[in-house]
Structure formats: C-alpha cells, structure tokens
Coordinates of C-alpha atoms in Angstrom, one line a residue:
Chain Q
D17 CA -3.4 14.1 -4.7
A18 CA -5.4 13.8 -7.8
K19 CA -8.3 11.3 -7.9
T20 CA -8.0 8.3 -10.2
T21 CA -10.7 6.3 -11.9
Q22 CA -10.3 2.6 -12.9
P23 CA -12.6 -0.1 -14.1
T24 CA -13.9 -2.4 -11.4
S25 CA -12.8 -5.6 -13.1
M26 CA -11.2 -6.9 -16.3
D27 CA -10.5 -10.4 -17.7
C28 CA -7.5 -11.5 -19.7
A29 CA -6.5 -14.7 -21.3
E30 CA -3.3 -16.3 -20.1
G31 CA -0.3 -15.4 -22.4
R32 CA -2.0 -12.4 -23.8
A33 CA -1.2 -8.8 -22.9
A34 CA -3.3 -7.2 -20.1
N35 CA -3.9 -3.5 -20.6
L36 CA -5.2 -1.8 -17.5
P37 CA -6.5 1.8 -17.9
C38 CA -6.5 4.6 -15.4
N39 CA -8.0 8.1 -15.7
H40 CA -6.4 10.9 -13.7
S41 CA -7.7 14.0 -15.4
T42 CA -7.0 16.4 -12.5
I43 CA -3.3 15.4 -12.3
S44 CA -0.9 18.2 -11.5
G45 CA 2.4 18.8 -13.3
N46 CA 4.5 17.5 -10.4
E47 CA 2.4 14.4 -9.7
Y48 CA 3.7 10.9 -10.6
V49 CA 1.6 7.9 -11.6
Y50 CA 2.3 4.9 -9.5
W51 CA 1.0 1.4 -9.9
Y52 CA 0.7 -1.2 -7.2
R53 CA -1.0 -4.6 -7.1
Q54 CA -2.4 -6.7 -4.4
I55 CA -2.6 -10.4 -4.8
H56 CA -5.2 -12.0 -2.6
S57 CA -4.3 -12.0 1.1
Q58 CA -0.9 -10.4 0.4
G59 CA 0.5 -6.9 0.9
P60 CA 0.6 -4.5 -2.0
Q61 CA 3.5 -4.9 -4.4
Y62 CA 5.1 -1.9 -6.2
I63 CA 5.0 -2.3 -10.0
I64 CA 6.1 0.8 -11.7
H65 CA 5.8 4.6 -11.7
G66 CA 6.3 7.5 -14.2
L67 CA 5.9 11.2 -14.7
K68 CA 5.4 11.8 -18.4
N69 CA 7.6 9.5 -20.3
N70 CA 6.7 5.9 -20.9
E71 CA 8.4 3.5 -18.6
T72 CA 9.3 -0.2 -18.7
N73 CA 10.7 -2.6 -16.2
E74 CA 10.9 -6.3 -15.8
M75 CA 7.3 -6.5 -14.6
A76 CA 5.4 -4.1 -16.8
S77 CA 5.2 -1.1 -19.1
L78 CA 3.5 2.2 -18.3
I79 CA 2.1 4.4 -21.1
I80 CA 1.2 7.9 -20.1
T81 CA -0.8 10.0 -22.6
E82 CA 0.8 13.2 -23.7
D83 CA -1.7 15.4 -21.8
R84 CA -1.1 13.1 -18.7
K85 CA -4.8 12.7 -18.1
S86 CA -4.7 9.0 -18.4
S87 CA -2.3 6.1 -18.4
T88 CA -2.3 2.4 -19.2
L89 CA -0.4 -0.4 -17.4
I90 CA 0.6 -3.2 -19.7
L91 CA 1.5 -6.7 -18.6
P92 CA 2.9 -8.1 -21.8
H93 CA 2.3 -11.8 -21.2
A94 CA -0.2 -12.3 -18.4
T95 CA 0.1 -15.4 -16.3
L96 CA -2.4 -16.9 -13.8
R97 CA -0.2 -15.4 -11.0
D98 CA -0.9 -11.9 -12.3
T99 CA -4.5 -12.3 -11.0
A100 CA -4.7 -9.4 -8.5
V101 CA -6.3 -6.0 -7.7
Y102 CA -4.3 -3.3 -9.5
Y103 CA -4.2 0.2 -8.0
C104 CA -3.3 3.3 -9.9
I105 CA -2.2 6.1 -7.5
V106 CA -1.2 9.6 -8.2
R107 CA 1.2 11.3 -5.8
V108 CA 3.8 14.1 -5.7
D109 CA 7.4 13.0 -5.4
G110 CA 10.0 14.9 -3.5
S111 CA 9.9 16.4 0.0
G112 CA 7.2 18.6 1.4
G113 CA 3.6 18.1 2.1
S114 CA 2.1 14.7 2.9
N115 CA 3.0 13.0 -0.4
Y116 CA 4.2 9.9 1.5
K117 CA 0.5 9.0 1.9
L118 CA -0.4 6.4 -0.7
T119 CA -4.2 6.8 -1.4
F120 CA -5.6 3.5 -2.5
G121 CA -9.0 3.4 -4.3
K122 CA -10.9 0.3 -5.1
G123 CA -8.5 -0.6 -8.0
T124 CA -9.2 -3.0 -10.9
L125 CA -9.6 -6.7 -10.2
L126 CA -7.7 -8.4 -13.1
T127 CA -8.6 -12.0 -13.6
V128 CA -6.2 -14.0 -15.9
N129 CA -8.0 -17.0 -17.3
P130 CA -6.4 -20.2 -18.5
Chain X
N5 CA 17.7 -9.6 1.3
A6 CA 14.7 -9.9 3.5
G7 CA 11.7 -7.8 2.8
V8 CA 9.4 -6.1 5.3
M9 CA 8.4 -8.5 8.0
Q10 CA 5.3 -8.4 10.1
N11 CA 4.2 -10.6 12.9
P12 CA 2.0 -12.2 13.8
R13 CA 0.4 -12.9 10.5
H14 CA -2.9 -13.7 12.2
L15 CA -4.1 -12.4 15.5
V16 CA -7.3 -13.2 17.3
R17 CA -8.5 -11.1 20.3
R18 CA -11.6 -10.8 22.3
R19 CA -13.3 -7.5 22.8
G20 CA -11.5 -5.4 25.4
Q21 CA -8.1 -7.0 25.0
E22 CA -5.0 -5.4 23.6
A23 CA -3.5 -6.1 20.2
R24 CA 0.2 -5.5 19.4
L25 CA 1.3 -5.7 15.8
R26 CA 5.0 -5.7 14.9
C27 CA 6.8 -4.5 11.8
S28 CA 10.5 -4.9 10.9
P29 CA 11.3 -2.7 7.9
M30 CA 13.6 -3.7 5.1
K31 CA 17.3 -3.5 5.9
G32 CA 18.5 0.1 5.7
H33 CA 15.0 1.5 5.7
S34 CA 14.3 4.0 8.5
H35 CA 10.8 5.2 7.3
V36 CA 7.8 3.1 8.3
Y37 CA 4.1 3.5 7.4
W38 CA 1.1 1.7 8.7
Y39 CA -2.1 1.2 6.7
R40 CA -5.4 -0.5 7.5
Q41 CA -7.6 -2.4 5.1
L42 CA -11.1 -3.0 6.2
P43 CA -13.0 -5.8 4.5
E44 CA -13.9 -5.0 0.9
E45 CA -12.1 -1.7 1.0
G46 CA -8.8 -0.1 -0.1
L47 CA -5.9 0.5 2.1
K48 CA -6.1 3.6 4.3
F49 CA -3.0 5.5 5.6
M50 CA -2.7 5.5 9.4
V51 CA 0.7 6.7 10.5
Y52 CA 4.2 7.5 9.3
L53 CA 7.2 7.1 11.6
Q54 CA 10.9 7.5 11.5
K55 CA 13.2 6.2 14.1
E56 CA 12.0 7.4 17.5
N57 CA 9.7 10.0 15.8
I58 CA 6.0 10.1 14.8
I59 CA 5.9 12.2 11.6
D60 CA 2.2 12.0 10.8
E61 CA -0.5 10.2 12.7
S62 CA -3.4 11.9 11.0
G63 CA -4.9 8.6 9.9
M64 CA -4.9 7.1 13.3
P65 CA -8.2 6.9 15.3
K66 CA -7.9 9.4 18.2
E67 CA -8.4 6.8 20.9
R68 CA -7.0 3.4 21.7
F69 CA -4.5 3.4 18.8
S70 CA -0.8 4.2 19.2
A71 CA 2.4 3.5 17.2
E72 CA 6.1 3.7 17.9
F73 CA 9.3 3.0 16.1
P74 CA 12.1 2.8 18.7
K75 CA 15.8 3.2 18.1
E76 CA 16.2 -0.5 18.4
G77 CA 13.7 -3.1 17.4
P78 CA 10.6 -3.2 15.3
S79 CA 7.8 -0.7 14.9
I80 CA 4.8 -1.5 17.0
L81 CA 1.1 -0.7 16.3
R82 CA -0.8 -1.0 19.5
I83 CA -4.6 -1.2 19.8
Q84 CA -6.0 -1.1 23.3
Q85 CA -9.4 -2.4 24.3
V86 CA -10.2 -3.8 20.8
V87 CA -13.7 -3.7 19.4
R88 CA -15.2 -5.7 16.5
G89 CA -14.8 -2.8 14.2
D90 CA -11.0 -3.1 14.6
S91 CA -11.1 -6.4 12.6
A92 CA -9.0 -5.7 9.5
A93 CA -5.8 -6.3 7.8
Y94 CA -3.0 -4.1 9.0
F95 CA -0.1 -3.5 6.6
C96 CA 3.3 -2.0 7.3
A97 CA 5.5 -0.5 4.6
S98 CA 9.0 0.9 4.7
S99 CA 11.0 3.2 2.4
L100 CA 14.7 4.1 2.2
S101 CA 14.0 7.8 2.7
G102 CA 11.0 10.0 2.9
S103 CA 8.6 11.1 0.3
N104 CA 10.4 10.2 -2.9
N105 CA 10.9 6.5 -2.6
E106 CA 8.5 3.7 -3.3
Q107 CA 7.1 2.0 -0.3
F108 CA 7.6 -1.8 0.1
F109 CA 4.9 -3.6 1.9
G110 CA 4.9 -6.4 4.4
P111 CA 2.5 -9.4 4.2
G112 CA 0.1 -7.8 6.8
T113 CA -1.4 -8.9 10.1
R114 CA -5.0 -10.0 10.0
L115 CA -6.7 -9.0 13.2
T116 CA -9.9 -10.7 14.1
V117 CA -11.8 -9.4 17.1
L118 CA -14.4 -11.9 18.6

C-alpha cells in the first residue's frame, strides 16, 4: 500500500469547516483513499473512502486531486465531539493480496476549540 | 443493531499470567481482524480470521499469541505468559466480506500487565 503523509496536528474553531490534508504521491491506480478517526480511548471509526471522484456522506466530504496524489477530508461544521486523531489510509479494494490490512500511521490530531 | 463488541474493556494481568480477549463481530459479519495499539503509536494489524479459519497471522508475534474464531461464539485473542511489553489496546474489527468492505471497529480491550 502507498505511504501517506499527514500533518501531526491541526486546530479548528467550533462551527467552522475543518480541512484535513493527506499526501499519497505514490498511490497506484487501483488504490482507494480511506479515512478513519479515533476519538480518545475509543476504536477507530470509518468516515469515508473514494477512488478518484469526490465523495460526500453524512459525516464528511472527500476531495481527491485530479492526479490523485493528495486528498482533503472536510468536516463542514466541526463540533467539539470531532476532536480526534484522523487517519488517511490508502488500500487496494477487491480480492487478492493482503489489502484487508489497514495500515495506520500517526494521523492528524484535530482539536476543535470552542 | 449492535456494533462490534469486545470484552473485557479493561484487563489487568500479572507477568506470566494468561490474557483472553473476546470479540463478537457485527451481526452478519464473518470476517474478523485484530489490531494492537501500543502507547503513542498507530494501530498495527495482527491477524485476520474467518469462521474456523486463520487467513493471515503475519502480524502476530511468533510466540505466546494465538487467535481463533470458532463456528459458534466470539473470536478469541489469547496471550500466554504475558510480559509488560504486551500492555496495549487491542482492537477487533469485522467486515461483511473480505477485502472490499470497510472494517468496523470495537471499543477495544486495554490490557495492563503489572
């Protein structure tokens, strides 16, 4: 799986949009971008994933650049409960290989301030 | 619709004792994954199991660790003769099918070895 690079930490004001960047310059054509988050002392929570088109769900939006070398997770109206470590993970979907292994890096600690 | 359940949530053992961690996957999920998170580190894959089969145990330490997922009942991660370095959070995840489904994580078991 491709390696990802994320900032160590970010701050965001409550009610504002939080934009979390991720670089994955070595991503392959069949690799998806996944985002998980881990709120303190809890298990990781799936947020969203995408291949090349922008994606949106009830939690967040995922913007993937045209060359797919980077992406941004957007939380449109951050709340205090969004304070967590956010992990950007690249993995191949579909059968074959060991793509079931999620490789978690250090992630970005997002702190939402009142 | 219960999520992934793990018990106990906290487990304290003395060096040399055995630790047994349990994971009940989400209803309908037959794929289970165990991850370990050492203090101040990201999650690391340990083992992937389907009912009655170990698919990939490449992330498991060679000695003292074993995992099973019987036909009936929860998946069990067993650590024999625990040492202080085994102190960590152990997370279980489940998915509906193999590689191409997002994994849903449980709340974790925090093992402390005295």
